[in-house]
PDB file of C-alpha atoms in Angstrom:
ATOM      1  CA  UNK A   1      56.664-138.195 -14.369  1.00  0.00           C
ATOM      2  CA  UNK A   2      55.468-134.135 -14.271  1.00  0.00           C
ATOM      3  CA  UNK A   3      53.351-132.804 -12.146  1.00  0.00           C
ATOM      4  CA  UNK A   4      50.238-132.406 -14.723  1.00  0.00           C
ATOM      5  CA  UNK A   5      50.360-135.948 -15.825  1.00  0.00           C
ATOM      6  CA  UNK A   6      50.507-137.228 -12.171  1.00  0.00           C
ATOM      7  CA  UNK A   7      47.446-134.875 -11.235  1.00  0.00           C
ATOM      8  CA  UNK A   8      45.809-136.531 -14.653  1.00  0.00           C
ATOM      9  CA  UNK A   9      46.432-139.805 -13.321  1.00  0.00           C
ATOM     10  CA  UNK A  10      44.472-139.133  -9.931  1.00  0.00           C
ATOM     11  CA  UNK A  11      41.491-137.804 -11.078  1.00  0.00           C
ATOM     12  CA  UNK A  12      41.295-140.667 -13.546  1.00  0.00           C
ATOM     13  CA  UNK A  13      41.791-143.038 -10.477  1.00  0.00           C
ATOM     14  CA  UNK A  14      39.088-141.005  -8.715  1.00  0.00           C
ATOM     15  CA  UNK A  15      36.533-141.421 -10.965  1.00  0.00           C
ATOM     16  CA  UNK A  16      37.057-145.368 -11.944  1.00  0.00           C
ATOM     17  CA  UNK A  17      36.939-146.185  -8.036  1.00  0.00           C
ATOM     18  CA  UNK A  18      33.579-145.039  -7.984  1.00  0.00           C
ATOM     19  CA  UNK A  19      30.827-147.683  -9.160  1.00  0.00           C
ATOM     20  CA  UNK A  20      28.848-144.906 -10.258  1.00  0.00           C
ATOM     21  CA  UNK A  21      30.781-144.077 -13.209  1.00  0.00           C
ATOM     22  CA  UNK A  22      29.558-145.965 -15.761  1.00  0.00           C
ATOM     23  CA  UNK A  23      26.098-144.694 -14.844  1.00  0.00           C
ATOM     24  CA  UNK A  24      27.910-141.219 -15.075  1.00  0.00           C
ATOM     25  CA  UNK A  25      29.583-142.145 -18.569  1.00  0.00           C
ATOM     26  CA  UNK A  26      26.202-143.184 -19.957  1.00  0.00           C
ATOM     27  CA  UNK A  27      24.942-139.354 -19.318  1.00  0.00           C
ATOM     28  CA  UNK A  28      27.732-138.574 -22.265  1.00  0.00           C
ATOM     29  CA  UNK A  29      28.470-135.422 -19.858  1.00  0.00           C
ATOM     30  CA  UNK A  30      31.868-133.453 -19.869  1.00  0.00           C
ATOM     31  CA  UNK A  31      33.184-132.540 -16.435  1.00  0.00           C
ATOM     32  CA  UNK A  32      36.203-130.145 -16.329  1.00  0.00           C
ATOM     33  CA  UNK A  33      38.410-129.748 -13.284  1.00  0.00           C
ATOM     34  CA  UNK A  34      39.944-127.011 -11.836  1.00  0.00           C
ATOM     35  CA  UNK A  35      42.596-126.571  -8.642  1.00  0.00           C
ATOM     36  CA  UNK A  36      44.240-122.718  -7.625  1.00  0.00           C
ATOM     37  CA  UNK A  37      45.877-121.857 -10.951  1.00  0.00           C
ATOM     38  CA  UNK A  38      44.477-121.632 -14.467  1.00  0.00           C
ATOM     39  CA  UNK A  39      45.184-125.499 -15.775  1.00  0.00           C
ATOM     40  CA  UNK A  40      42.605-127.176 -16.407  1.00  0.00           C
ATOM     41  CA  UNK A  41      41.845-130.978 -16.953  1.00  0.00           C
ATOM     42  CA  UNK A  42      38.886-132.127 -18.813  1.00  0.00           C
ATOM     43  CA  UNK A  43      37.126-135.312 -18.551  1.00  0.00           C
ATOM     44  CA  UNK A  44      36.133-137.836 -21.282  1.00  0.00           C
ATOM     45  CA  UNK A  45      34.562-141.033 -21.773  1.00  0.00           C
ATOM     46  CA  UNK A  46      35.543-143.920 -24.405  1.00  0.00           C
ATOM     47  CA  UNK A  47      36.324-147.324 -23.903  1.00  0.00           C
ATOM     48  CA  UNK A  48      38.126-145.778 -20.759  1.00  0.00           C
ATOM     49  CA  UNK A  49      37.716-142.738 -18.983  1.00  0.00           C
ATOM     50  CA  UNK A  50      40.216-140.102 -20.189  1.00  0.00           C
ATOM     51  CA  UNK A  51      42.077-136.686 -19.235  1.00  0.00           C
ATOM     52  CA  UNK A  52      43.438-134.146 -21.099  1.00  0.00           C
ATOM     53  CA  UNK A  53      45.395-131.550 -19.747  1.00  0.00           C
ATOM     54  CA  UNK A  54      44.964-127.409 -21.027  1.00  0.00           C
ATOM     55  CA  UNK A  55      47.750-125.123 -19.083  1.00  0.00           C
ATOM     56  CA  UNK A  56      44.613-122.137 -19.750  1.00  0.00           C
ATOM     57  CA  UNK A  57      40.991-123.468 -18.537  1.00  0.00           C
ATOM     58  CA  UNK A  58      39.749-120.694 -21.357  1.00  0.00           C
ATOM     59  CA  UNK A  59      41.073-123.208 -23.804  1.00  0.00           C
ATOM     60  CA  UNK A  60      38.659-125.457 -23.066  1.00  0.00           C
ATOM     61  CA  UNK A  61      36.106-126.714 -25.442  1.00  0.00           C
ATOM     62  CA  UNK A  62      32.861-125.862 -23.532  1.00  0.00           C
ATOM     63  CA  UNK A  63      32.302-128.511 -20.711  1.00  0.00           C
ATOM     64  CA  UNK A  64      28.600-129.105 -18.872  1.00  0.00           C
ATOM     65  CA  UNK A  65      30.217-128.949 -15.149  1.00  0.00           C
ATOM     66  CA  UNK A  66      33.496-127.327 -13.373  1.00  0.00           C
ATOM     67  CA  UNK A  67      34.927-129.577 -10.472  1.00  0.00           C
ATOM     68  CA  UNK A  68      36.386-127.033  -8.126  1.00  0.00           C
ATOM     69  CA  UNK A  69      39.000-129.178  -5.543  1.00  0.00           C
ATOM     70  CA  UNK A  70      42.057-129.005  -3.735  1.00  0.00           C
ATOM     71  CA  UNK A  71      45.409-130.627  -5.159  1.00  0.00           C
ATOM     72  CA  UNK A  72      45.833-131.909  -1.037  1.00  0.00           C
ATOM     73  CA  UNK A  73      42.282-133.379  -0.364  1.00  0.00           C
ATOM     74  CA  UNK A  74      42.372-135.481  -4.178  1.00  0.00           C
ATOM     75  CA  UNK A  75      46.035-137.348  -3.768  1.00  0.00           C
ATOM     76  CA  UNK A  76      45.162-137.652   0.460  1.00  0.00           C
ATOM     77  CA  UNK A  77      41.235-138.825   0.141  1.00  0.00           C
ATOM     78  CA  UNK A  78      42.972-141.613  -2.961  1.00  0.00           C
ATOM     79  CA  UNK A  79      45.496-142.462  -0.619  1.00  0.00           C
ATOM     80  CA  UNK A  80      43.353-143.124   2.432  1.00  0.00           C
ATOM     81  CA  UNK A  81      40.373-144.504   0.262  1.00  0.00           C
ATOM     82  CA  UNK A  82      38.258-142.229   1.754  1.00  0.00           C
ATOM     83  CA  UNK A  83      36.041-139.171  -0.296  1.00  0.00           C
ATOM     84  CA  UNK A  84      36.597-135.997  -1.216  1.00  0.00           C
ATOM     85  CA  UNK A  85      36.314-133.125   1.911  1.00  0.00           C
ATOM     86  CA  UNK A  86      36.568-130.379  -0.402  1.00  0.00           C
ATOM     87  CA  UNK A  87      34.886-130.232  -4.166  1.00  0.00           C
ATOM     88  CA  UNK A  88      32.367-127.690  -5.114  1.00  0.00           C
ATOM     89  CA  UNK A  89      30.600-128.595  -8.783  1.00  0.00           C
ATOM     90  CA  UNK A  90      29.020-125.968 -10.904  1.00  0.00           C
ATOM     91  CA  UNK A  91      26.977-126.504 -14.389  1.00  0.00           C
ATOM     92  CA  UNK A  92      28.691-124.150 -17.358  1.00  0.00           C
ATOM     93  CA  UNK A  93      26.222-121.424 -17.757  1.00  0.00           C
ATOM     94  CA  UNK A  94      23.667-122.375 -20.536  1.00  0.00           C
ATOM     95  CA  UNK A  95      23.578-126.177 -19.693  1.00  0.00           C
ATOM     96  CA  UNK A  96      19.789-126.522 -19.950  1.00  0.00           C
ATOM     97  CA  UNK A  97      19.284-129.735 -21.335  1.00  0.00           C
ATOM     98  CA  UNK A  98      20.772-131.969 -18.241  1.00  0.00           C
ATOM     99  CA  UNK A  99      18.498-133.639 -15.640  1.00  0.00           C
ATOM    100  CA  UNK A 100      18.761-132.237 -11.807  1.00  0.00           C
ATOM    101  CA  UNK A 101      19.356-135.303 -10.676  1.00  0.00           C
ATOM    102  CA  UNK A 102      22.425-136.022 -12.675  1.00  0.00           C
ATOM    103  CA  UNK A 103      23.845-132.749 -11.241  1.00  0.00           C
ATOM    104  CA  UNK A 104      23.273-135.425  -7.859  1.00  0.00           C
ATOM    105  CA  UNK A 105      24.890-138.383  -9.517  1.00  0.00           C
ATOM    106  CA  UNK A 106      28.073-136.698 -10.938  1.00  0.00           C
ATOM    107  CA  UNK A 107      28.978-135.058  -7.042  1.00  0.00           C
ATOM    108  CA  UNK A 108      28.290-139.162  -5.867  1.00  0.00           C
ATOM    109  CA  UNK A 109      31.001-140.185  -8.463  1.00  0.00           C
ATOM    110  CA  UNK A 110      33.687-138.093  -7.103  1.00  0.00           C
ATOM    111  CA  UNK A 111      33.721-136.721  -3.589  1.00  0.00           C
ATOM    112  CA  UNK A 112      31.641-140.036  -2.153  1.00  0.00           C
ATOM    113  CA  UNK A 113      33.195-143.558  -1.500  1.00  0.00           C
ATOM    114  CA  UNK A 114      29.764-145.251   0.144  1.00  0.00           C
ATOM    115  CA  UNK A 115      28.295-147.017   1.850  1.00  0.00           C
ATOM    116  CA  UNK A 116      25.288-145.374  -0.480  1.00  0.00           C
ATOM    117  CA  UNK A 117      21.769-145.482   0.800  1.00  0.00           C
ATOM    118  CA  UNK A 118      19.559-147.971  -0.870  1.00  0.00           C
ATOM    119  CA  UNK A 119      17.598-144.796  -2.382  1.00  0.00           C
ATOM    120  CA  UNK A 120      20.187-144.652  -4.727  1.00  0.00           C
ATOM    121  CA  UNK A 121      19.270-147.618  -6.156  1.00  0.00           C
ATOM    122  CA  UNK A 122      16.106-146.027  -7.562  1.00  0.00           C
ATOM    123  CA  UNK A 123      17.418-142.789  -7.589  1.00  0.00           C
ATOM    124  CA  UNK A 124      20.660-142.796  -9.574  1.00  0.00           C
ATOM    125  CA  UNK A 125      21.073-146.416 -11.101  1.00  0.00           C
ATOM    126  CA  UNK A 126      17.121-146.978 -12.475  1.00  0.00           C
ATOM    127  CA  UNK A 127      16.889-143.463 -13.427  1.00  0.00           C
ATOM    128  CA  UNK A 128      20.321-143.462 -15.193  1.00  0.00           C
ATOM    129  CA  UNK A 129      19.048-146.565 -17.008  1.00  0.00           C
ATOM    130  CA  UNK A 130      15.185-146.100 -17.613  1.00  0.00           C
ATOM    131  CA  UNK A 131      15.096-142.791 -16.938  1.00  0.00           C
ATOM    132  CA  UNK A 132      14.720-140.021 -14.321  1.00  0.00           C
ATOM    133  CA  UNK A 133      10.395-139.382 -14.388  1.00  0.00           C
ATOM    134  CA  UNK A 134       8.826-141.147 -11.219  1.00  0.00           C
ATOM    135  CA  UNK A 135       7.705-144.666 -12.448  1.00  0.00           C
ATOM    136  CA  UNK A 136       5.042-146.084 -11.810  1.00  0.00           C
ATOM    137  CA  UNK A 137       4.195-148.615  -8.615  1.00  0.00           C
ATOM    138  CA  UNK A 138       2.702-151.348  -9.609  1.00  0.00           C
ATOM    139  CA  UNK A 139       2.753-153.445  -6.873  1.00  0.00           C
ATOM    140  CA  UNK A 140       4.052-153.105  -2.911  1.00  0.00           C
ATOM    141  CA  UNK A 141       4.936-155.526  -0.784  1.00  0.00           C
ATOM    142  CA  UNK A 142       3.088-155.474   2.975  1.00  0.00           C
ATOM    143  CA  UNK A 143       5.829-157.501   4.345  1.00  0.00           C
ATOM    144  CA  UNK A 144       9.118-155.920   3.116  1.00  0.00           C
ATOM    145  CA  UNK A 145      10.059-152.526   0.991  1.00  0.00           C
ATOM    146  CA  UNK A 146      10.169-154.656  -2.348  1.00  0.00           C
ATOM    147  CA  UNK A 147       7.971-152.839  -5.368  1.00  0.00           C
ATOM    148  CA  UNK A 148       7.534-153.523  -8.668  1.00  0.00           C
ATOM    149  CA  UNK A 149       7.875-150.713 -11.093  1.00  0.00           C
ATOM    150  CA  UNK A 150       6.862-149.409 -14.572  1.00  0.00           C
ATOM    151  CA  UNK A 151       9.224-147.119 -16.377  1.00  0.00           C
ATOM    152  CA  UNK A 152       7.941-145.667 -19.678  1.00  0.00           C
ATOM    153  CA  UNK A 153      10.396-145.833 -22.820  1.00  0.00           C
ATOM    154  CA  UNK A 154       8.692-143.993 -24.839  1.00  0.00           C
ATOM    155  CA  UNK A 155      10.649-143.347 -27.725  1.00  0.00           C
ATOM    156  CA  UNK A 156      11.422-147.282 -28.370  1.00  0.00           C
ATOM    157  CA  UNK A 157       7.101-147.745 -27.640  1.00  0.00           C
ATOM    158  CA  UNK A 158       8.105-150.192 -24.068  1.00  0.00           C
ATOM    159  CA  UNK A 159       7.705-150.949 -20.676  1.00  0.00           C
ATOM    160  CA  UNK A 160      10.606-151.753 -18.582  1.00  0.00           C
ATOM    161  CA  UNK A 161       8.658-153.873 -15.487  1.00  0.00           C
ATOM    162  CA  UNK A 162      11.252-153.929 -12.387  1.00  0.00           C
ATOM    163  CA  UNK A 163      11.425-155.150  -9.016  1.00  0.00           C
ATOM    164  CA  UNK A 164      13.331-153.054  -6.215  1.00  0.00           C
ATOM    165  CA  UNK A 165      13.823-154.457  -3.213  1.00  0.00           C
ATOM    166  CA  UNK A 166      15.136-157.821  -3.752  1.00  0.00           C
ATOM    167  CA  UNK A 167      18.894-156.669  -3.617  1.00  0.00           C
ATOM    168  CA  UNK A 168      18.623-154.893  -0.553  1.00  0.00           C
ATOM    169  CA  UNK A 169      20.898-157.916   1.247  1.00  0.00           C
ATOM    170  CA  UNK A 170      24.102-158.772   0.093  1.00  0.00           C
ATOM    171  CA  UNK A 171      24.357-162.431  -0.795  1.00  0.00           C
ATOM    172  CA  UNK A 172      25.822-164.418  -3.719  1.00  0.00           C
ATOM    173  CA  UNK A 173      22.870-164.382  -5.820  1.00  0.00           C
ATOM    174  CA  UNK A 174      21.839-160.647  -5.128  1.00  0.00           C
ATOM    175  CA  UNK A 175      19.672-159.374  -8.145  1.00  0.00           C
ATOM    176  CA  UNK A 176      16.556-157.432  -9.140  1.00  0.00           C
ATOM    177  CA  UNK A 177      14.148-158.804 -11.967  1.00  0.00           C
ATOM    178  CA  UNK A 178      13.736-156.903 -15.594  1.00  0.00           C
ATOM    179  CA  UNK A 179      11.571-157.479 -17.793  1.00  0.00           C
ATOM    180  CA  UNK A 180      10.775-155.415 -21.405  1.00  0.00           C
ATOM    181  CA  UNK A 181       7.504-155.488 -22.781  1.00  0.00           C
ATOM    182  CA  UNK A 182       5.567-153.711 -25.077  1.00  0.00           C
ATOM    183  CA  UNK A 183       3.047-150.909 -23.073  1.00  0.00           C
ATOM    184  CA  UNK A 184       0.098-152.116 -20.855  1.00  0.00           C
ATOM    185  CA  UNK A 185       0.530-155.640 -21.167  1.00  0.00           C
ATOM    186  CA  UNK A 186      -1.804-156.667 -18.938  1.00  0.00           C
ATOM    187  CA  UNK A 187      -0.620-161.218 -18.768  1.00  0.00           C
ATOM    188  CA  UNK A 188       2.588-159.642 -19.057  1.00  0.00           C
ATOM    189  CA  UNK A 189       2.437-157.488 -16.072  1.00  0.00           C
ATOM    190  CA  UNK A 190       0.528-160.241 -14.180  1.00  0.00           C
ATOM    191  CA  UNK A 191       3.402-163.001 -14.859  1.00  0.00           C
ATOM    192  CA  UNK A 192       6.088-159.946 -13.797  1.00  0.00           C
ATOM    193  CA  UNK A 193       4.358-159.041 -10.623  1.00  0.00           C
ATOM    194  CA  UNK A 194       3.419-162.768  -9.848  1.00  0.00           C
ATOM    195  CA  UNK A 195       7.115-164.136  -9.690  1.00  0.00           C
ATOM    196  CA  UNK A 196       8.235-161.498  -7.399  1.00  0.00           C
ATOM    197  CA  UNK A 197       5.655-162.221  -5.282  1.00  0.00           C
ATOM    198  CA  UNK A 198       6.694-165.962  -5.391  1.00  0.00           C
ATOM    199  CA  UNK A 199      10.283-164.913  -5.134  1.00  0.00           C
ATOM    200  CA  UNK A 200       9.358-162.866  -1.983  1.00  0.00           C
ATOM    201  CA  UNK A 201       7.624-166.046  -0.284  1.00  0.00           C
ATOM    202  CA  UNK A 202       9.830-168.683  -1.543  1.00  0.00           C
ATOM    203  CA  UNK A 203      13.157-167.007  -1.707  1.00  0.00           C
ATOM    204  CA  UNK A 204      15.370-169.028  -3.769  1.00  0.00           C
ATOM    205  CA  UNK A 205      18.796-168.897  -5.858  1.00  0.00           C
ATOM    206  CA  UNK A 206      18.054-167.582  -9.573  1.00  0.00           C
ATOM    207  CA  UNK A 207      20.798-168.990 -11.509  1.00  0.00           C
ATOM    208  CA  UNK A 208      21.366-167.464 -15.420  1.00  0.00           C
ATOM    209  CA  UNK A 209      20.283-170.301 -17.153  1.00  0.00           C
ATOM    210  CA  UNK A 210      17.151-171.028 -15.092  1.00  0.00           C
ATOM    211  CA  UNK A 211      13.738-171.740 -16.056  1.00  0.00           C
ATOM    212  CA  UNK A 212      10.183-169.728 -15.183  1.00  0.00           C
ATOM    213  CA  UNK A 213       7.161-171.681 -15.507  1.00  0.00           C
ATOM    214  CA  UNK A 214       3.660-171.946 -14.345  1.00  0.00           C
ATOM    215  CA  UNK A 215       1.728-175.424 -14.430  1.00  0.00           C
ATOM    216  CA  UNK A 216       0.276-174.438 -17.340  1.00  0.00           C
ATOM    217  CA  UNK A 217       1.599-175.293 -21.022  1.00  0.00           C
ATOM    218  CA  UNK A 218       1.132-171.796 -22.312  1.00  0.00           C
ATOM    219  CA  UNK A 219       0.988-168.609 -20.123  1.00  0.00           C
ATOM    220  CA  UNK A 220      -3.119-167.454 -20.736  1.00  0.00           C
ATOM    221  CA  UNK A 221      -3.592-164.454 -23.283  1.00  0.00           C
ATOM    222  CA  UNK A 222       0.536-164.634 -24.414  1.00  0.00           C
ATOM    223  CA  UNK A 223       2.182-166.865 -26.873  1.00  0.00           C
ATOM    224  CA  UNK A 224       4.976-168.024 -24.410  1.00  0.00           C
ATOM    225  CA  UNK A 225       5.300-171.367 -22.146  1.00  0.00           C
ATOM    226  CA  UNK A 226       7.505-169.387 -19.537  1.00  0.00           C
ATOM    227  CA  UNK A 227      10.993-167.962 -19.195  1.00  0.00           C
ATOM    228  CA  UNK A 228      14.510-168.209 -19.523  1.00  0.00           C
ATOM    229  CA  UNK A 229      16.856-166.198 -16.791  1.00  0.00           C
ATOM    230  CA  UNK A 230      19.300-164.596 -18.359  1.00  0.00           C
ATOM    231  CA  UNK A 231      21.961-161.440 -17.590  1.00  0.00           C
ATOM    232  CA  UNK A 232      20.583-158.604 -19.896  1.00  0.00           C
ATOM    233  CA  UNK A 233      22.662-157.524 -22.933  1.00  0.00           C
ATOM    234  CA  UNK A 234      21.779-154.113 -23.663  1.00  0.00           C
ATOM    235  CA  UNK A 235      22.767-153.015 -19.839  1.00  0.00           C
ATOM    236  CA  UNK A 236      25.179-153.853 -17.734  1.00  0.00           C
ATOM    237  CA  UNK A 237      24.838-157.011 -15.679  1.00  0.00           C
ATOM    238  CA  UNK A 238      25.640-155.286 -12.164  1.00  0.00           C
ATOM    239  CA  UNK A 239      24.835-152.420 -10.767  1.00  0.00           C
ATOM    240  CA  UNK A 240      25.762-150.642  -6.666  1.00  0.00           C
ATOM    241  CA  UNK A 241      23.360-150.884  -4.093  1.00  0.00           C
ATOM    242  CA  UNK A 242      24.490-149.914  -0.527  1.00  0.00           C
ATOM    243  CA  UNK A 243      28.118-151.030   0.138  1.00  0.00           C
ATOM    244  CA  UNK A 244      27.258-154.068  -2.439  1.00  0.00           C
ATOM    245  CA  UNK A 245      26.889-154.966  -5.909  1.00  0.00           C
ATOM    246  CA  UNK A 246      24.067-156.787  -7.398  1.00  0.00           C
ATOM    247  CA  UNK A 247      23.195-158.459 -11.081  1.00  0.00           C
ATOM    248  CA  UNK A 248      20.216-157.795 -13.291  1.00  0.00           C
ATOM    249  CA  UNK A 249      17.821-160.892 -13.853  1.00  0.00           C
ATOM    250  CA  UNK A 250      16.178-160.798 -17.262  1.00  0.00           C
ATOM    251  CA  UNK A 251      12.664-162.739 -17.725  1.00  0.00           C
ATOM    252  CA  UNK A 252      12.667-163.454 -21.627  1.00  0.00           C
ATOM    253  CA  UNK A 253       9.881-165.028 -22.993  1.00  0.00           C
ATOM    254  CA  UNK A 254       9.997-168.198 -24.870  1.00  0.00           C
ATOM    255  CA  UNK A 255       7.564-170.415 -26.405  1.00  0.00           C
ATOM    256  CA  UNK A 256       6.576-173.737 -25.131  1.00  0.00           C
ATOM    257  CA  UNK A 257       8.423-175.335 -28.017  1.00  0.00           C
ATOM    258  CA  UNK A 258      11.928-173.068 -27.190  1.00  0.00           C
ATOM    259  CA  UNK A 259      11.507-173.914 -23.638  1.00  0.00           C
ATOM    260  CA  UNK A 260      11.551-177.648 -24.881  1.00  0.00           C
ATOM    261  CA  UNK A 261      15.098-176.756 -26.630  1.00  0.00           C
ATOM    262  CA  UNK A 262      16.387-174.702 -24.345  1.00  0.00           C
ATOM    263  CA  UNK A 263      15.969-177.633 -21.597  1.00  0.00           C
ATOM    264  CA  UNK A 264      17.915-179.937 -24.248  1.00  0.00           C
ATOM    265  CA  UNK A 265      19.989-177.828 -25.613  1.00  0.00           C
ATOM    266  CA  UNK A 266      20.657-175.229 -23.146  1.00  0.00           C
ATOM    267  CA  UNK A 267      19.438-171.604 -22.680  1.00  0.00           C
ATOM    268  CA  UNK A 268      21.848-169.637 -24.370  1.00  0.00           C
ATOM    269  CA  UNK A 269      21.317-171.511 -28.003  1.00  0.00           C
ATOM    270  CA  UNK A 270      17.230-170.527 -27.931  1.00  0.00           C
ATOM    271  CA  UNK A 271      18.534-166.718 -26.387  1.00  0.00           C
ATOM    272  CA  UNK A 272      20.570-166.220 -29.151  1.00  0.00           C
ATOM    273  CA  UNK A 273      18.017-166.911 -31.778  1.00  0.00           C
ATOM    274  CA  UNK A 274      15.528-164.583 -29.744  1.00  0.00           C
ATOM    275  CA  UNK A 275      18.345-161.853 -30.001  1.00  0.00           C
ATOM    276  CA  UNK A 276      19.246-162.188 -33.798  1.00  0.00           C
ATOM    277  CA  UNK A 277      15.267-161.893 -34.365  1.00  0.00           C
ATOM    278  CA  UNK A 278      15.607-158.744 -33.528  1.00  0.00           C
ATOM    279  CA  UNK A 279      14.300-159.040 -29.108  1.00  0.00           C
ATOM    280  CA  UNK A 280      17.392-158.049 -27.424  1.00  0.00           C
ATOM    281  CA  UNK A 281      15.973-158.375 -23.798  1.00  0.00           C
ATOM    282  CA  UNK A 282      12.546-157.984 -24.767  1.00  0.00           C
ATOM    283  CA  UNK A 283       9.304-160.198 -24.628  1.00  0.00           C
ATOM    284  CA  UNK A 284       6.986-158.331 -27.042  1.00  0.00           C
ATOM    285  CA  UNK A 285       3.083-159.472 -26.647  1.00  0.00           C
ATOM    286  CA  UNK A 286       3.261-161.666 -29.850  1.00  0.00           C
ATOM    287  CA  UNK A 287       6.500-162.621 -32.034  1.00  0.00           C
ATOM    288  CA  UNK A 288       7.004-165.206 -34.489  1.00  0.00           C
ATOM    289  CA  UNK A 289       8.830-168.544 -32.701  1.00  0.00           C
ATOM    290  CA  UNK A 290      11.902-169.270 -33.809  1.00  0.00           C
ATOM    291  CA  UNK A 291      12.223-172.578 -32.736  1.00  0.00           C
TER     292      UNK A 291
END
């Protein structure tokens, strides 16, 4: 085994220990690294991360960030699972078109090995996913930090509703709520805010699979009955927060008569339906049922 490929090897071990990378993959950013000679390796993300080796770092295709580090502190900090003492990062010159913050999340990736702050959460993972502009509060708690937040897709024409807060504690059942809307839904938004708040009071398990439902036949001013729990499908299920990891809750509308299947039938047969109608994740203010 040489030298270059065994240096290769590490950095790719660096980055997949992190639980940030996939966050850091989803930025479709090119990181170079360089040590005290001219080879560089450069950083790229498929299926799996990869590494390719130049002996000349002016062979390089043009990368958005050098990784300046020590041969030493990379093989010692994998060895003693701790992070990186010594890494400076730079954006390439003319690398405009990159958000600060990810400038934050790539230097999290590789030199640090948590426990993260819960800020992160907000910070890194729900602007990696929704987007780095300061949502909106919606609701706050006066008993405990958790919010409910508005994120603004707009080039898809949505809301993504959140909560934060609820994964702060590391359980079994750790998750945050999601829900995807179309903009300003007013009973959507209500329903949203009002289950955290009953989750916050009445703190239960919330099991993929689970049903959401008021006393009411039909939730007022919406064409749905309630909601099925489900793990999203255009995200990743889990996500870091602190020294933990937590799971995404999706609320997906259904109908009063898919609820009725779903409880015979099971969840996942009305889901799919939903999702090959075209409402991967989302509960739009009016659809057509398809049960």
């Amino acid at each position: 085994m040489t030298a270059h490929y065994k240096t290769a090897e590490a950095l790719i071990h660096l980055v997949k220990r992190s639980p940030f990378m996939s966050f850091v993959s989803s930025e479709d950013v090119t990181i170079g690294f360089r040590f005290d000679n001219k080879d560089a390796y450069v950083l790229g993300f498929g299926d799996e991360p990869e590494i390719k080796h130049y002996l000349d770092y002016r062979d390089t295709d043009a990368v958005d960030y050098w990784a300046y580090l020590q041969l030493d502190d990379l093989f010692s900090s994998l060895e003693s699972g701790t992070g990186l003492s010594e890494l400076k990062l730079i954006r390439s010159e003319g690398v405009n078109d990159i958000h600060p913050r990810v400038d934050s999340l790539v230097m999290k990736c590789l030199a640090e090995l948590g426990p993260y702050p819960l800020s992160d959460r907000e910070d890194f993972v729900y602007g990696s996913l929704f987007g780095y502009d300061d949502p909106q509060v919606i609701w706050q708690s006066e008993h405990s930090p958790l919010r409910v937040l508005r994120y603004c897709d707009e080039e898809n024409e949505l809301d993504i509703l959140v909560t934060s807060g609820f994964s702060d504690q590391n359980s079994e059942n750790c998750f945050e709520l999601l829900m995807i809307t179309d903009p300003d839904s007013a009973p959507l938004i209500r329903q949203f805010v009002g289950w955290a708040i009953n989750f916050e009071h009445q703190f239960d398990t919330l099991e993929v699979g689970d049903f959401l439902q008021t006393n009411e036949e039909r939730i007022p001013d919406t064409i749905y009955g309630g909601f099925l729990v489900l793990p999203p499908v255009s995200i990743n299920e889990e996500f870091p927060v602190g020294n933990h990891m937590s799971n995404w809750r999706v609320l997906l509308g259904a109908t009063p008569s898919e609820l009725a299947i779903a409880k015979t039938e099971g969840p996942l047969h009305i889901a799919q339906k939903i999702f090959e109608a075209g409402y991967y994740d989302t509960t739009p203010d009016c659809r057509e049922p398809v049960a």
